[in-house]
XYZ file of C-alpha atoms in Angstrom:
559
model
C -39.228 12.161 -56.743
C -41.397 12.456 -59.806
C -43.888 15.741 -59.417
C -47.531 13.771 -59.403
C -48.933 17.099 -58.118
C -48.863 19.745 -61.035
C -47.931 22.125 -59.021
C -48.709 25.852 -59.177
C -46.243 28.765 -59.437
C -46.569 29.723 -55.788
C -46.741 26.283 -54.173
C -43.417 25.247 -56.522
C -42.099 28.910 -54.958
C -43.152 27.657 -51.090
C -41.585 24.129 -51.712
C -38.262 25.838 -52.551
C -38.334 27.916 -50.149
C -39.264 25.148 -47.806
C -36.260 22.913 -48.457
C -33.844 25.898 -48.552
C -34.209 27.144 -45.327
C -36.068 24.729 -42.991
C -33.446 23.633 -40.592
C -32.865 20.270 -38.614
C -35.184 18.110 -36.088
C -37.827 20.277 -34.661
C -38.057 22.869 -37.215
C -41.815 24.808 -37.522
C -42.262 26.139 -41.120
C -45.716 28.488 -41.627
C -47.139 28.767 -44.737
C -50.152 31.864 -45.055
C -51.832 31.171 -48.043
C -55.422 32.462 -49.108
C -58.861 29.894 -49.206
C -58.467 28.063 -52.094
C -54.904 28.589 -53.102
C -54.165 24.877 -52.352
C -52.775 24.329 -48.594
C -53.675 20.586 -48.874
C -51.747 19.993 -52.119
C -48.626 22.174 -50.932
C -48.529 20.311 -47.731
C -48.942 16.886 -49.228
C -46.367 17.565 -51.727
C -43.750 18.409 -48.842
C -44.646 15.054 -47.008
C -43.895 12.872 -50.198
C -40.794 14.979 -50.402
C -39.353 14.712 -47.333
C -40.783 10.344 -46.941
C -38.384 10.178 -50.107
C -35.802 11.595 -48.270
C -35.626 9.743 -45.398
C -36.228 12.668 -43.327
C -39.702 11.484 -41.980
C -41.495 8.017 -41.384
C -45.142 9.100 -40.544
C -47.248 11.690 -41.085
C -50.268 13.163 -38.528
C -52.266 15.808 -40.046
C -53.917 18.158 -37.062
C -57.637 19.351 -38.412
C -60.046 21.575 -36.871
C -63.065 19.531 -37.684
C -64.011 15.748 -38.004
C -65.545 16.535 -41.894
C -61.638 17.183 -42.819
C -60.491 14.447 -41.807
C -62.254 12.407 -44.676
C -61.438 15.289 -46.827
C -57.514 15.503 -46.149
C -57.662 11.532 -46.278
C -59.477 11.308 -49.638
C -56.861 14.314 -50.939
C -53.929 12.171 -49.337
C -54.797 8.942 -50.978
C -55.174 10.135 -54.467
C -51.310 10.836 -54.487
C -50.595 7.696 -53.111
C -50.227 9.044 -49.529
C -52.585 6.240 -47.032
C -53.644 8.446 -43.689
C -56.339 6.979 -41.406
C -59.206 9.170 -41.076
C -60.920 6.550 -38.343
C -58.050 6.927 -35.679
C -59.330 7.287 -32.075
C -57.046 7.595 -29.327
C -58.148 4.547 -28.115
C -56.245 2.527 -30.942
C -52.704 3.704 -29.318
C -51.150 2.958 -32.358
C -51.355 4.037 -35.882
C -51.800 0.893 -38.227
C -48.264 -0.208 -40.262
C -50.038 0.060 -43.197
C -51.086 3.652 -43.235
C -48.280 6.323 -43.700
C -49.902 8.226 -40.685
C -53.078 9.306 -39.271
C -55.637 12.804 -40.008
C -57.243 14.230 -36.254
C -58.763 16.871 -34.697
C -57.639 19.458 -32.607
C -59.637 17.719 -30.053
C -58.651 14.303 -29.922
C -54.865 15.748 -29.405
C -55.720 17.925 -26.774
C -57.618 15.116 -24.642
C -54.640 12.838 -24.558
C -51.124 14.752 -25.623
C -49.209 12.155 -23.709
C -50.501 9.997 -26.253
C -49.352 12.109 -29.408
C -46.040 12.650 -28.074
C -45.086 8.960 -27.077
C -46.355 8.305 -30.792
C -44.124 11.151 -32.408
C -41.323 9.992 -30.267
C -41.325 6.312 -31.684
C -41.063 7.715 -35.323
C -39.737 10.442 -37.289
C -43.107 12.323 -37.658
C -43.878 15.164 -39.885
C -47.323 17.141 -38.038
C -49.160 19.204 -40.649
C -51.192 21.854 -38.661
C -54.067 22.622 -40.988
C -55.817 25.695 -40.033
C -53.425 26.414 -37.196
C -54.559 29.683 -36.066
C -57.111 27.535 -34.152
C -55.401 27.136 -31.483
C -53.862 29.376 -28.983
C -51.608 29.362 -26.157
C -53.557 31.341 -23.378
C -53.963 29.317 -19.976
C -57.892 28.952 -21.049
C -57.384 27.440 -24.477
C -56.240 23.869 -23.488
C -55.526 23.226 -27.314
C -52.245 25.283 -27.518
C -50.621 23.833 -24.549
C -51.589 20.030 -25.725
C -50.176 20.711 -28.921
C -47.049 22.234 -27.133
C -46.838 18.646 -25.210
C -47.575 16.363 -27.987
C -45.707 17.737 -30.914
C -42.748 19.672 -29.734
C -40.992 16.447 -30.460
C -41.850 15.829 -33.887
C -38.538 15.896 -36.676
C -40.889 18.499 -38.267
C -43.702 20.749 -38.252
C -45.934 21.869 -41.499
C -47.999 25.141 -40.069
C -51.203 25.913 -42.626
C -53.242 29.330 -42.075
C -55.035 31.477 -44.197
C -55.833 34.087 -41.290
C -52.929 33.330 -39.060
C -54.570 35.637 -36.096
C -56.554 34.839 -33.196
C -59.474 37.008 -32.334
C -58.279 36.885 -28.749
C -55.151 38.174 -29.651
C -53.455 35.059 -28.004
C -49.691 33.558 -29.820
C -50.393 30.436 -31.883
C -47.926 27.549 -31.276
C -44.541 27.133 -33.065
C -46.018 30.179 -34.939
C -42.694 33.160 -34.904
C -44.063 36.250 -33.658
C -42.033 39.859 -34.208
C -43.721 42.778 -33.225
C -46.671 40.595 -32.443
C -47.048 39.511 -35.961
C -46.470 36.223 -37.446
C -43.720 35.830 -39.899
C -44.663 33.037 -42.389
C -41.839 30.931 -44.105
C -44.027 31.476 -46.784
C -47.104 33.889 -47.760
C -49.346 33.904 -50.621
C -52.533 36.237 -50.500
C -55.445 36.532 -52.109
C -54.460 39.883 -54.172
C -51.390 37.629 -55.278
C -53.803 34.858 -56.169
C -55.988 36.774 -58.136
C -53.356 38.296 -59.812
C -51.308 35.153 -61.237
C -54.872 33.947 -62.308
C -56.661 30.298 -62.139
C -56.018 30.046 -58.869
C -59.097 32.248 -57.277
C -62.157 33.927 -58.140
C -62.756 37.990 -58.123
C -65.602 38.571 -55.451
C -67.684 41.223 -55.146
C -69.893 42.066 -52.206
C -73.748 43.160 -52.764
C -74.180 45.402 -49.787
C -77.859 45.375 -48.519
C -79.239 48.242 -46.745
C -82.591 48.085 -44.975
C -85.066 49.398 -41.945
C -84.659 47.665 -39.011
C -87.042 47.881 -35.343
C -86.660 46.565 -32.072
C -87.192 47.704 -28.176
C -85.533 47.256 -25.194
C -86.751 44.602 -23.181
C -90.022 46.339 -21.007
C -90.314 49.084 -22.619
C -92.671 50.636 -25.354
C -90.663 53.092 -27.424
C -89.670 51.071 -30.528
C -86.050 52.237 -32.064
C -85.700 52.002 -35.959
C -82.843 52.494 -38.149
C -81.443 51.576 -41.293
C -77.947 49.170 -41.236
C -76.127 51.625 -42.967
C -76.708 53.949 -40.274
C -75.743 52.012 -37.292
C -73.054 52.178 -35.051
C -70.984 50.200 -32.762
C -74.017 49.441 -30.105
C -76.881 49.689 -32.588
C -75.386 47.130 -34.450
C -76.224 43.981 -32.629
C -79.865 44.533 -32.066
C -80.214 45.800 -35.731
C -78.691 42.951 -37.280
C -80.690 40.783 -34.884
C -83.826 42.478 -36.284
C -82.502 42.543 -39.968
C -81.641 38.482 -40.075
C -85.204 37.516 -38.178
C -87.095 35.152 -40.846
C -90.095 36.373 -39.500
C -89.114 40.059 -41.081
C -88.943 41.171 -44.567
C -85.375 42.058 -45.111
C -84.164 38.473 -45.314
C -86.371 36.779 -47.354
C -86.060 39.736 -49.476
C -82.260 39.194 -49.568
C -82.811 35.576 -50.069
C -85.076 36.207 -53.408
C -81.951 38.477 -54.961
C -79.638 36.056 -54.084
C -81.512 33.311 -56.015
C -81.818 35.573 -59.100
C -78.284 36.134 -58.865
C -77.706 32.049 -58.515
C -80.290 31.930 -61.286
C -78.080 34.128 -63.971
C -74.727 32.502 -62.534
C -76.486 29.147 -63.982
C -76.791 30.229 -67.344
C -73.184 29.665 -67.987
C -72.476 27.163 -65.146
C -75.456 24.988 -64.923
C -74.565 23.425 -61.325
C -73.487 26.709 -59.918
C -75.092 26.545 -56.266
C -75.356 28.935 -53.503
C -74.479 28.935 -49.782
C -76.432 30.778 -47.094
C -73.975 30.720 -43.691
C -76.852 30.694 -40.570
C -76.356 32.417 -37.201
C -77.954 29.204 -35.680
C -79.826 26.321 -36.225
C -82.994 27.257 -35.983
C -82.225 30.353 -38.292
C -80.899 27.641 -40.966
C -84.063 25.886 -40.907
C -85.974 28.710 -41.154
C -83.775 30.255 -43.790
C -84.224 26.851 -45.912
C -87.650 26.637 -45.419
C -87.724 30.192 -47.320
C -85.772 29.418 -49.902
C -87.973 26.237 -50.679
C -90.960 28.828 -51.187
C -88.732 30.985 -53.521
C -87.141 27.974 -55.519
C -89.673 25.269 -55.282
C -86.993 22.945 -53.893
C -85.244 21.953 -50.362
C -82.411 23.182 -49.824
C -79.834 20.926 -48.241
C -79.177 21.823 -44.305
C -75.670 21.009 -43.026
C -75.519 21.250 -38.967
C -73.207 20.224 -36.272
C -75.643 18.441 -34.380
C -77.144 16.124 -36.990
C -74.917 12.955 -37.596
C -75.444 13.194 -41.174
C -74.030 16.266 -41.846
C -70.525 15.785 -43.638
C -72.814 13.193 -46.116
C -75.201 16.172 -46.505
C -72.168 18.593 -47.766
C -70.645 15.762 -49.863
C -73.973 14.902 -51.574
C -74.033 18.657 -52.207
C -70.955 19.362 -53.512
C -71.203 16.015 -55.976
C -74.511 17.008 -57.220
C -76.446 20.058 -58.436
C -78.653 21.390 -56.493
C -79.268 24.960 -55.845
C -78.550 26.037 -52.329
C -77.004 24.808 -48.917
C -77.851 26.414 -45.227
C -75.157 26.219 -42.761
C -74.116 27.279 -39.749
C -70.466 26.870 -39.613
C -69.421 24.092 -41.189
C -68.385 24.821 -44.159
C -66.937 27.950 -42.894
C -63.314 27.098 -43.201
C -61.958 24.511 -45.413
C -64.810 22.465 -46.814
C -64.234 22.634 -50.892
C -67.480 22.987 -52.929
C -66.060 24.582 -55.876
C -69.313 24.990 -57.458
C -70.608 27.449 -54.864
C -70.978 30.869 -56.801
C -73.235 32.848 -54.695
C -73.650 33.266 -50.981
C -75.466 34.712 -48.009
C -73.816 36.153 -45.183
C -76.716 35.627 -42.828
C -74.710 35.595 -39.373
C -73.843 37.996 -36.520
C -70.437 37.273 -36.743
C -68.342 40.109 -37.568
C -64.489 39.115 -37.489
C -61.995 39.431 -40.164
C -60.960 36.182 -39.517
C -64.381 34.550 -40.067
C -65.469 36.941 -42.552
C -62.472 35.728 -44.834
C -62.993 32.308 -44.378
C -66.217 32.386 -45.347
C -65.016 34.169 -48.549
C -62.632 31.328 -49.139
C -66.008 28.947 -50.078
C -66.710 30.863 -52.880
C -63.391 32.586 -54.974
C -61.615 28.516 -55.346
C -61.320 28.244 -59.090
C -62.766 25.156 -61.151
C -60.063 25.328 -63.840
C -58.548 27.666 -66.116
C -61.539 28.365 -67.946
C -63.782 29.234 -64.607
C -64.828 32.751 -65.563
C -66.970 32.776 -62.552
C -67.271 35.955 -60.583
C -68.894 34.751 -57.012
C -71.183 37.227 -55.161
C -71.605 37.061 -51.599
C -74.387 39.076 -50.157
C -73.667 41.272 -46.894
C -75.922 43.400 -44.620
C -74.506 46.793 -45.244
C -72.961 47.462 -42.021
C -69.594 47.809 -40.187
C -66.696 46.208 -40.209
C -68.396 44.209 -43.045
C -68.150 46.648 -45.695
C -64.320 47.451 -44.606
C -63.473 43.784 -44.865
C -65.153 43.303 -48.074
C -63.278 46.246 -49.551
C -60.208 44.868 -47.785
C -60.141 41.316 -49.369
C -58.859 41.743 -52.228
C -55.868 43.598 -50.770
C -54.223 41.013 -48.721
C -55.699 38.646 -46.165
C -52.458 38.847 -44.082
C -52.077 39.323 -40.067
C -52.587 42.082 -38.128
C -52.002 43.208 -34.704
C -54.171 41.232 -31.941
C -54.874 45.073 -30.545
C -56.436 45.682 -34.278
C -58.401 42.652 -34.364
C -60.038 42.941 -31.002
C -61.672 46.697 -32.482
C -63.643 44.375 -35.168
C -64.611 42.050 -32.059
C -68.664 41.531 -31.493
C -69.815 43.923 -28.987
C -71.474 41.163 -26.542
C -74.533 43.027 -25.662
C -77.064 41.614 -28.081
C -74.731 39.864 -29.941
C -75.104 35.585 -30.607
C -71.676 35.077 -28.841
C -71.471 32.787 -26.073
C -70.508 34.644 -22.753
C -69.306 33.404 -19.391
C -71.682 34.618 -17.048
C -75.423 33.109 -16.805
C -78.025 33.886 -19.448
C -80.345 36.752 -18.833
C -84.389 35.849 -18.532
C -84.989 38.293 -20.369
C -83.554 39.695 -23.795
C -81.672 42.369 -24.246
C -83.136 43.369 -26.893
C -86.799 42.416 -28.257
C -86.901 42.496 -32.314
C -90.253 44.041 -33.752
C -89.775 43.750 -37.526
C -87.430 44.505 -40.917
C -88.264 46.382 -44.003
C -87.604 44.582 -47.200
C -83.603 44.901 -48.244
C -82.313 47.823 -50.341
C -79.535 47.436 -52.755
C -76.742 49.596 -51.026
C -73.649 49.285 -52.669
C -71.377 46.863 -54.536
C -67.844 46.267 -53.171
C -65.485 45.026 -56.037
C -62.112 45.120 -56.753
C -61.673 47.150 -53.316
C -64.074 49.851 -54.393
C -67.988 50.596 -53.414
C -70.036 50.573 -56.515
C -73.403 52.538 -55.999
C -76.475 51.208 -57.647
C -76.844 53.743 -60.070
C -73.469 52.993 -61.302
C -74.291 49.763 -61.503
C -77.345 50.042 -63.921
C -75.621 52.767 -65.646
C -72.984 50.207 -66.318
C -76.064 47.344 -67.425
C -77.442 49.908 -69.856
C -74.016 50.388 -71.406
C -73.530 46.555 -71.669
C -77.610 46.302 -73.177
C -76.601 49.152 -75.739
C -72.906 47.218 -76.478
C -74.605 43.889 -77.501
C -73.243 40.983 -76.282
C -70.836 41.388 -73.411
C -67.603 38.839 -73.501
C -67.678 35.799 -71.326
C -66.867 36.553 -67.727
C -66.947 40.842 -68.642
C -69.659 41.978 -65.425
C -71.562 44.286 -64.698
C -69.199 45.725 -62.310
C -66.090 46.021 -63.824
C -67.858 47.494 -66.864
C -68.830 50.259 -64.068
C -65.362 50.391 -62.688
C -64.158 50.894 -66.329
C -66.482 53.675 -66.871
C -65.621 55.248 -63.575
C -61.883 55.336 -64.907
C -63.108 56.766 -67.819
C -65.089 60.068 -66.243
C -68.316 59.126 -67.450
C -70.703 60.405 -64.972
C -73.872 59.186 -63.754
C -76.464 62.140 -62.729
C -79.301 60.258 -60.656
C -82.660 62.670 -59.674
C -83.765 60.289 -57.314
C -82.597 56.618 -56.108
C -85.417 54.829 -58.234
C -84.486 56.959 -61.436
C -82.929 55.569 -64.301
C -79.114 57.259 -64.850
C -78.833 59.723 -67.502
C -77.195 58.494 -70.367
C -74.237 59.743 -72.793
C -74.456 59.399 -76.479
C -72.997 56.319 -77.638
C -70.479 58.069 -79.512
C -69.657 60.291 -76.297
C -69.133 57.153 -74.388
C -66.754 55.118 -76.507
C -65.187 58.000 -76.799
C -64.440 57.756 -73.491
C -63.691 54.250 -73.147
C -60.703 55.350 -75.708
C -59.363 57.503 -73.384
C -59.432 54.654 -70.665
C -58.036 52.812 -73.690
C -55.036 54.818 -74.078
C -53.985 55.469 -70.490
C -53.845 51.401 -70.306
C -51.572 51.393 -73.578
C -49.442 54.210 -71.743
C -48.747 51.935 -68.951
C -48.092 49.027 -70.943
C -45.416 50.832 -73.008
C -43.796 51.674 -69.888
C -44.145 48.121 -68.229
C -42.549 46.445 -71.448
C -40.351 49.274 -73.124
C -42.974 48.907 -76.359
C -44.198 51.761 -78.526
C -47.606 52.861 -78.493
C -47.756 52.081 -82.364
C -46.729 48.543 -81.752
C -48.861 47.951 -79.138
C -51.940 49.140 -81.027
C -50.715 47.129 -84.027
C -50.436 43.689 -82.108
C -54.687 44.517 -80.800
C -55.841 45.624 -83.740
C -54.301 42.141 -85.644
C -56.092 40.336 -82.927
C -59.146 41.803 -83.085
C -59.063 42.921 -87.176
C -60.130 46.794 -86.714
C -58.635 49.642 -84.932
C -59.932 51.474 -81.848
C -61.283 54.283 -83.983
C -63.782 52.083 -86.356
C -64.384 49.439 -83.435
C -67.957 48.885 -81.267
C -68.318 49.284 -77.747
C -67.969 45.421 -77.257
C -64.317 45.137 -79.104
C -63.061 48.629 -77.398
C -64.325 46.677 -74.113
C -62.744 43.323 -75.015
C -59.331 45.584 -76.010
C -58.989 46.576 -72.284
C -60.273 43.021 -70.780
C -56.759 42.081 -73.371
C -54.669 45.153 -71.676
C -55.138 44.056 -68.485
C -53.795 40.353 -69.137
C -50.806 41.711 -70.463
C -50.292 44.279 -67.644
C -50.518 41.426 -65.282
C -47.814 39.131 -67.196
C -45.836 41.818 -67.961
């Protein structure tokens, strides 16, 4: 067939792969690929495939929500691919003019008998988006419906970009060894971000603060700052810290605008996402923002009927934020979302990452964009924000369950009745203190960070997409040290001349590498920047011995 799909290096990868070693009838295939690589175009490139082949008649895509299901069918039918978004169960059959049909988890589980008499009548390929949804224990009814309805199907299309449970329990037609899943196919996001215009870097603003509560009847009031809690001081903490009625917040909420402020100046409909620990947190979170912005933010909850057309209205237009709860947690593409809130109790890997996945989907190959996503400066955040840029791969279900939510004081639903009383009764939050910065794996502090702002302020102009913090990563590398007397101070600050100096160090150890990598001399290599940029690295300013290395590292990554 003719490739209508301009496919990317790893998706053309996973397709070979895909037709190289998937068996006969029946045959699973799992594909772990990072938010925003492109799971929808991979997986609709495979069902044209295998329809031209002969291999398969109809095709049922398996979401987790009912706003995918417009979203697969829109992606579906601009490739010429007809799927019926509007199926109910009632229908029975699939229309003969639609090449299958897009449903939830949901409406398989409540009828499987239904799914498999359907699968059975036609060669069917089932496309599992998200597929770590659903498990296999005897209390999650949607692995054993699955099981039912689709173990007939000529073949299975398995699409995860966590492909873990939190409850540690197997995913269907998932391969396990050693209790891991082995993917036909994986792509992560360190892969991603190295082949380039595929994601975004991220990096993680870690906010500290004061937080006070007491334990319901009593007096004594406990305070303590996130970055100093522990396993059980956590969940009240956090409680405290994400109150509207506190300071820490709205205080979070005004740095976060700035940020989406800045991120404007080079993309003008850059917007901003603030994920809610509940409803009435959204609202009140939105109503906050409104003061700070002068304009209403759009609110997208489960419970109001409106609230796929209130995420596609805001990922058309250009407004400045969105409050959610989890909706657009996993899978909803707003490319334009540059800067978020992590404003929930939720403290999985798994969710963490998918949340992540909103914000590092590329535009195009000229998206410079770094996105920011703003997290309370507590654990496991911090260690999955330094993780993500490593791989987003699976781990052990005994590993996952140590990053599970404590359920004292925590928002998860439990099994037993609700107490009348609170565990925990929040008093108040100070105001939010910058922490750290967590890019590129590593924990920036503050004063690195401004250190790293004056260097840029003395440089000039910085080059499009150069930040803040990998101009203090860079100057990390290079030794130059940042000698703070207190944490309001300004850093101390080298001559200019003492700093570029550096830099040229940095410069050199990167043209070292390089040599090796490509079995060119030093001389050469200095030759072919120094044409590019018309000086030499001992006559050029800060801003071309900056630009030199921003060069170095795109050839280190080709080469």
């Amino acid at each position: 067939m003719a490739d209508v799909f301009g496919l990317r290096d790893w998706q053309q990868s996973a397709r070979e792969r895909y037709h190289g070693r998937n068996g006969g009838a029946g045959s699973s295939f799992l594909v772990v690929a990072t938010p925003g690589a492109g799971k929808t175009t991979f997986a609709l490139t495979i069902a044209r495939d295998l329809v031209d082949q002969g291999v398969i008649e109809k095709i049922v895509t398996v979401v987790p929500t009912a706003h995918l299901r417009r979203q697969w069918s829109d992606a579906a039918s601009r490739v010429g691919v007809q799927l019926d978004h509007r199926f109910v169960n009632a229908n029975a059959i699939i229309g003969r003019d639609f090449d299958g049909a897009v449903v939830t988890y949901q409406t398989v589980s409540s009828e499987p008998l239904l799914w498999r008499k359907l699968c059975s009548s036609k060669r069917t390929l089932v496309i599992f988006d998200e597929i770590h949804h659903a498990g296999e224990g005897e209390d999650q009814r949607w692995g054993p419906a699955l099981k039912t309805a689709f173990d007939v199907a000529t073949r299975r299309l398995l699409l995860s970009g966590t492909p873990f449970r939190t409850d540690g329990m197997p995913i269907p037609f998932v391969e396990y060894e050693d209790k891991r899943a082995v993917p036909g196919f994986n792509y992560d996001y360190g892969m991603a971000l190295a082949d380039g215009g595929v994601v975004r870097p991220a990096v993680f603003p870690a906010m500290d603060g004061e937080s006070q509560w007491r334990r319901a009847g009593e007096m004594a009031v406990t305070s303590i700052t996130l970055a100093d809690t522990d396993e059980k001081t956590v969940p009240p903490a956090l409680k405290a810290a994400l109150d509207p009625n506190g300071l820490w917040i709205p205080s979070v909420l005004q740095e976060a605008d700035a940020a989406l402020t800045q991120a404007r100046i080079d993309t003008p409909d850059a917007g901003g996402l603030v994920v809610s620990f509940d409803q009435n947190a959204a609202r009140a979170y939105a109503s906050i923002l409104e003061r700070i912005t002068g304009e209403r933010p759009a609110i997208a909850v489960s419970d109001e009927p409106d609230s796929s057309k209130v995420i596609e209205q805001f990922k058309a237009g250009d407004s400045r934020w969105i409050v959610a709860v989890q909706m657009v947690a996993e899978g909803v593409d707003i490319p334009r979302l540059a800067v978020g809130v992590y404003a929930t109790r939720v403290r999985t890997q798994m969710f963490f990452t998918q949340v992540v996945g909103r914000f590092v989907r590329m535009r195009g190959d000229e998206d410079e964009t770094t996105a920011r996503l703003f997290i309370p400066s507590i654990q496991p955040l911090l260690s999955h924000a330094q993780a993500i840029e490593k791989t987003v791969d699976a781990v052990l279900a005994d590993e996952e369950k140590k990053v599970r939510e404590i359920q004292e004081g925590d928002d998860n639903e439990s099994d037993g009745p609700p107490s009348l009383l609170p565990a925990f009764e929040t008093v108040g939050s100070s105001a939010a203190v910058h922490h750290t910065t967590i890019a590129s794996g590593e924990s920036i502090t503050p004063e690195e960070m401004n250190y790293a702002q004056a260097v840029m302020s003395r440089a000039g102009a910085a080059p499009r997409g150069m930040t803040t913090e990998y101009v203090a990563l860079i100057l990390r590398t290079a030794g130059t040290t940042v000698v703070p007397t207190q944490r309001t101070s300004a850093p101390t600050e080298a001559p200019l001349a003492d700093r570029k100096h550096d830099v040229r160090k940095l410069l050199q150890r990167k043209v070292g590498r390089y040599a090796i990598a490509t079995n060119k001399p030093h001389k050469f290599i200095h030759g072919e920047m120094n044409r590019h940029f018309g000086d030499n690295s001992q006559t050029a300013t800060m801003d071309s011995l900056l630009k030199r290395i921003e060069l170095l590292d795109r050839w280190l990554k080709e080469a």
